[in-house]
Amino acid sequence: MLRYEKEATAMGYRTIVGIDEAGRGPLAGPVVAAAVVLPTGFDLQGLTDSKKLTHSAREKFFPLIQKQALAFGIAVVDEAVIDKINILQASLLAMKLAVEKLPVSPDCLLIDGTHSIKYPVYQKTIIEGDSLSFSISAASVLAKVTRDRLMDDYPNTFPQYGFDRHKGYGTQLHRDMIKKFGPCPIHRKTFKGVREYLPA
């Protein structure tokens, strides 16, 4: 889980950032990205890809990562931007914004997935990086918990959709509610499963 961090250090890089996003797949809500710089000797035993952790484990790691990280940044790109530039570009934008929020200047980015971002430093894209790099795992937890908490607030505004239960993902419950009530303002209007129910 430190292989890529060690390789980057051996190459002479000093400020190594793990980057991941949460929320590419849902039918509603924003995409959230996080960027994390971990110190040597951090103590985050059990940390892995946020999708492999329980809700309680993610909530436990969230403040620990923020406390132990040398730096972190979190960025949110909303559904309006997703509809305007598409989800891939919105995800890459969120990652770029998260890096720009760091209070330090990175010289190496470890990015989950296959796409680099528009940022002028060395970048290493890693497929399933959230399971292979502690830095990316830490970013995945910050992004996932932040997004889940945002979605947990939406039932106060749109109670009929059950956003706290499915976080905007295309569960049968969510699809049934879209079919019954139609899309609401936070639905991604360009996504299949939503656009079919937009007013003519």
C-alpha positions as MATLAB code, in Angstrom:
seq = 'MLRYEKEATAMGYRTIVGIDEAGRGPLAGPVVAAAVVLPTGFDLQGLTDSKKLTHSAREKFFPLIQKQALAFGIAVVDEAVIDKINILQASLLAMKLAVEKLPVSPDCLLIDGTHSIKYPVYQKTIIEGDSLSFSISAASVLAKVTRDRLMDDYPNTFPQYGFDRHKGYGTQLHRDMIKKFGPCPIHRKTFKGVREYLPA';
ca = [
       0.000    0.000    0.000;
       3.057    2.289    0.060;
       4.685    1.016   -3.114;
       3.777    4.007   -5.246;
       4.622    6.508   -2.516;
       8.045    4.874   -2.089;
       8.643    4.857   -5.838;
       7.821    8.562   -6.016;
      10.114    9.314   -3.092;
      12.922    7.367   -4.771;
      12.397    9.508   -7.874;
      13.035   12.591   -5.750;
       9.506   13.830   -5.170;
       8.795   15.390   -1.781;
       5.107   16.277   -1.608;
       3.133   13.258   -2.822;
      -0.622   13.617   -3.110;
      -3.221   10.852   -3.291;
      -6.368   11.791   -5.221;
      -9.745   10.093   -5.596;
     -13.376   10.961   -6.226;
     -16.778    9.742   -5.122;
     -20.052    9.985   -6.978;
     -19.420    9.280  -10.641;
     -22.215    6.732  -10.887;
     -25.235    8.229   -9.061;
     -28.270    9.709  -10.772;
     -28.352   12.688   -8.425;
     -26.120   14.985   -6.438;
     -22.545   16.179   -6.863;
     -19.261   14.477   -7.540;
     -16.733   15.034   -4.740;
     -12.957   14.703   -4.895;
     -10.267   14.773   -2.249;
      -6.501   15.201   -2.278;
      -4.389   14.012    0.665;
      -0.738   14.282    1.667;
       0.154   11.722    4.331;
       3.242   11.971    6.532;
       5.763    9.197    6.958;
       4.889    7.128   10.005;
       1.137    7.749    9.853;
      -1.052    5.381   11.876;
      -4.145    4.406    9.892;
      -4.227    0.646   10.352;
      -6.993   -0.999    8.344;
      -7.371    1.851    5.870;
      -8.317    0.756    2.355;
     -10.639    1.675   -0.493;
     -13.651    3.447    1.020;
     -16.022    1.139   -0.873;
     -14.583   -1.815    1.044;
     -15.083   -0.166    4.427;
     -18.275   -0.116    6.449;
     -20.062    3.154    7.070;
     -18.837    3.179   10.682;
     -15.248    2.487    9.597;
     -15.325    5.366    7.117;
     -16.700    7.672    9.795;
     -13.907    6.556   12.142;
     -11.180    7.187    9.576;
     -12.550   10.550    8.402;
     -11.322   12.642   11.361;
      -8.188   10.507   11.790;
      -7.107   11.192    8.222;
      -7.772   14.897    8.595;
      -5.824   14.992   11.873;
      -2.829   13.008   10.630;
      -2.554   14.351    7.086;
       0.095   16.947    6.365;
      -2.481   18.535    4.081;
      -5.814   17.776    2.453;
      -8.269   19.425    0.087;
     -11.873   18.546   -0.734;
     -13.852   19.867   -3.712;
     -17.480   19.519   -4.762;
     -18.756   19.848   -8.331;
     -22.541   19.971   -8.522;
     -25.033   18.305  -10.826;
     -25.466   21.419  -12.991;
     -21.797   21.329  -13.947;
     -21.955   17.548  -14.432;
     -24.802   18.022  -16.911;
     -22.915   20.800  -18.673;
     -19.479   19.179  -19.155;
     -20.242   15.437  -18.549;
     -19.388   13.297  -15.537;
     -15.833   12.402  -16.558;
     -14.832   16.023  -17.050;
     -16.648   17.010  -13.848;
     -14.747   14.328  -11.921;
     -11.414   15.518  -13.302;
     -12.372   19.115  -12.488;
     -13.230   18.138   -8.913;
      -9.827   16.443   -8.579;
      -8.040   19.519   -9.913;
      -9.951   21.801   -7.542;
      -9.155   19.507   -4.591;
      -5.429   19.748   -5.396;
      -5.702   23.528   -5.710;
      -7.224   23.661   -2.214;
      -4.137   22.073   -0.669;
      -2.176   24.483    1.534;
       1.062   23.021    0.118;
       2.539   22.817   -3.381;
       2.594   19.197   -4.586;
       5.195   17.825   -6.947;
       3.673   14.355   -7.474;
       0.062   13.244   -7.901;
      -1.102    9.646   -7.441;
      -4.518    9.465   -9.090;
      -7.072    6.686   -8.888;
      -8.137    5.547  -12.349;
      -6.781    6.113  -15.831;
      -7.051    9.868  -16.407;
      -4.595   12.559  -15.390;
      -5.730   16.095  -14.557;
      -4.763   19.545  -15.763;
      -2.083   20.295  -13.216;
       1.576   20.956  -14.058;
       3.379   18.314  -11.975;
       4.325   14.640  -12.357;
       1.274   12.376  -12.277;
       0.832    8.624  -11.922;
      -2.590    7.150  -12.693;
      -3.280    3.858  -10.931;
      -6.137    1.521  -11.786;
      -7.838    0.509   -8.512;
      -5.420    2.858   -6.806;
      -7.771    3.223   -3.853;
      -6.878   -0.388   -2.964;
      -3.161   -0.055   -3.797;
      -2.082    3.248   -2.252;
      -2.675    4.521    1.271;
      -2.647    8.108    0.005;
      -5.389    7.385   -2.509;
      -7.333    5.316    0.058;
      -7.270    8.283    2.417;
      -8.561   10.538   -0.348;
     -11.305    8.038   -1.190;
     -12.550    8.109    2.406;
     -12.599   11.910    2.609;
     -14.459   12.129   -0.701;
     -16.954    9.380    0.083;
     -17.842   10.592    3.593;
     -18.156   14.198    2.438;
     -20.495   13.217   -0.387;
     -22.572   10.877    1.782;
     -23.077   13.626    4.347;
     -24.225   16.025    1.639;
     -26.717   13.460    0.365;
     -27.945   12.768    3.913;
     -29.104   16.388    4.120;
     -31.272   16.315    0.994;
     -34.269   14.503    2.544;
     -34.922   17.772    4.390;
     -35.555   19.416    1.018;
     -36.691   16.482   -1.116;
     -38.101   13.922    1.358;
     -39.893   11.760   -1.191;
     -36.730   10.399   -2.847;
     -34.967    8.794    0.141;
     -31.553   10.251   -0.678;
     -30.212    9.316    2.765;
     -30.878    5.668    1.942;
     -29.281    5.372   -1.497;
     -27.101    8.509   -1.760;
     -28.433    9.165   -5.245;
     -27.349    5.849   -6.752;
     -29.689    4.069   -9.136;
     -31.286    1.634   -6.718;
     -34.720    0.247   -7.474;
     -36.208    2.477   -4.778;
     -34.609    5.560   -6.290;
     -35.687    4.667   -9.831;
     -39.223    4.052   -8.621;
     -39.317    7.454   -6.932;
     -38.043    9.214  -10.062;
     -40.724    7.458  -12.076;
     -43.383    8.420   -9.539;
     -42.422   12.019   -8.773;
     -40.215   12.984  -11.706;
     -36.689   14.442  -11.366;
     -35.933   17.113   -8.768;
     -33.379   19.932   -9.014;
     -30.427   17.803   -7.862;
     -30.996   15.024  -10.397;
     -28.490   14.749  -13.238;
     -30.675   15.615  -16.212;
     -28.344   14.074  -18.814;
     -28.216   10.647  -17.136;
     -30.187    7.665  -18.365;
     -32.802    6.909  -15.758;
     -33.455   10.624  -15.261;
     -33.704   12.240  -18.689;
     -36.569    9.947  -19.719;
     -38.752   11.512  -17.011;
     -38.039   15.171  -17.720;
     -41.026   17.294  -18.738;
     -41.480   17.465  -22.516;
];
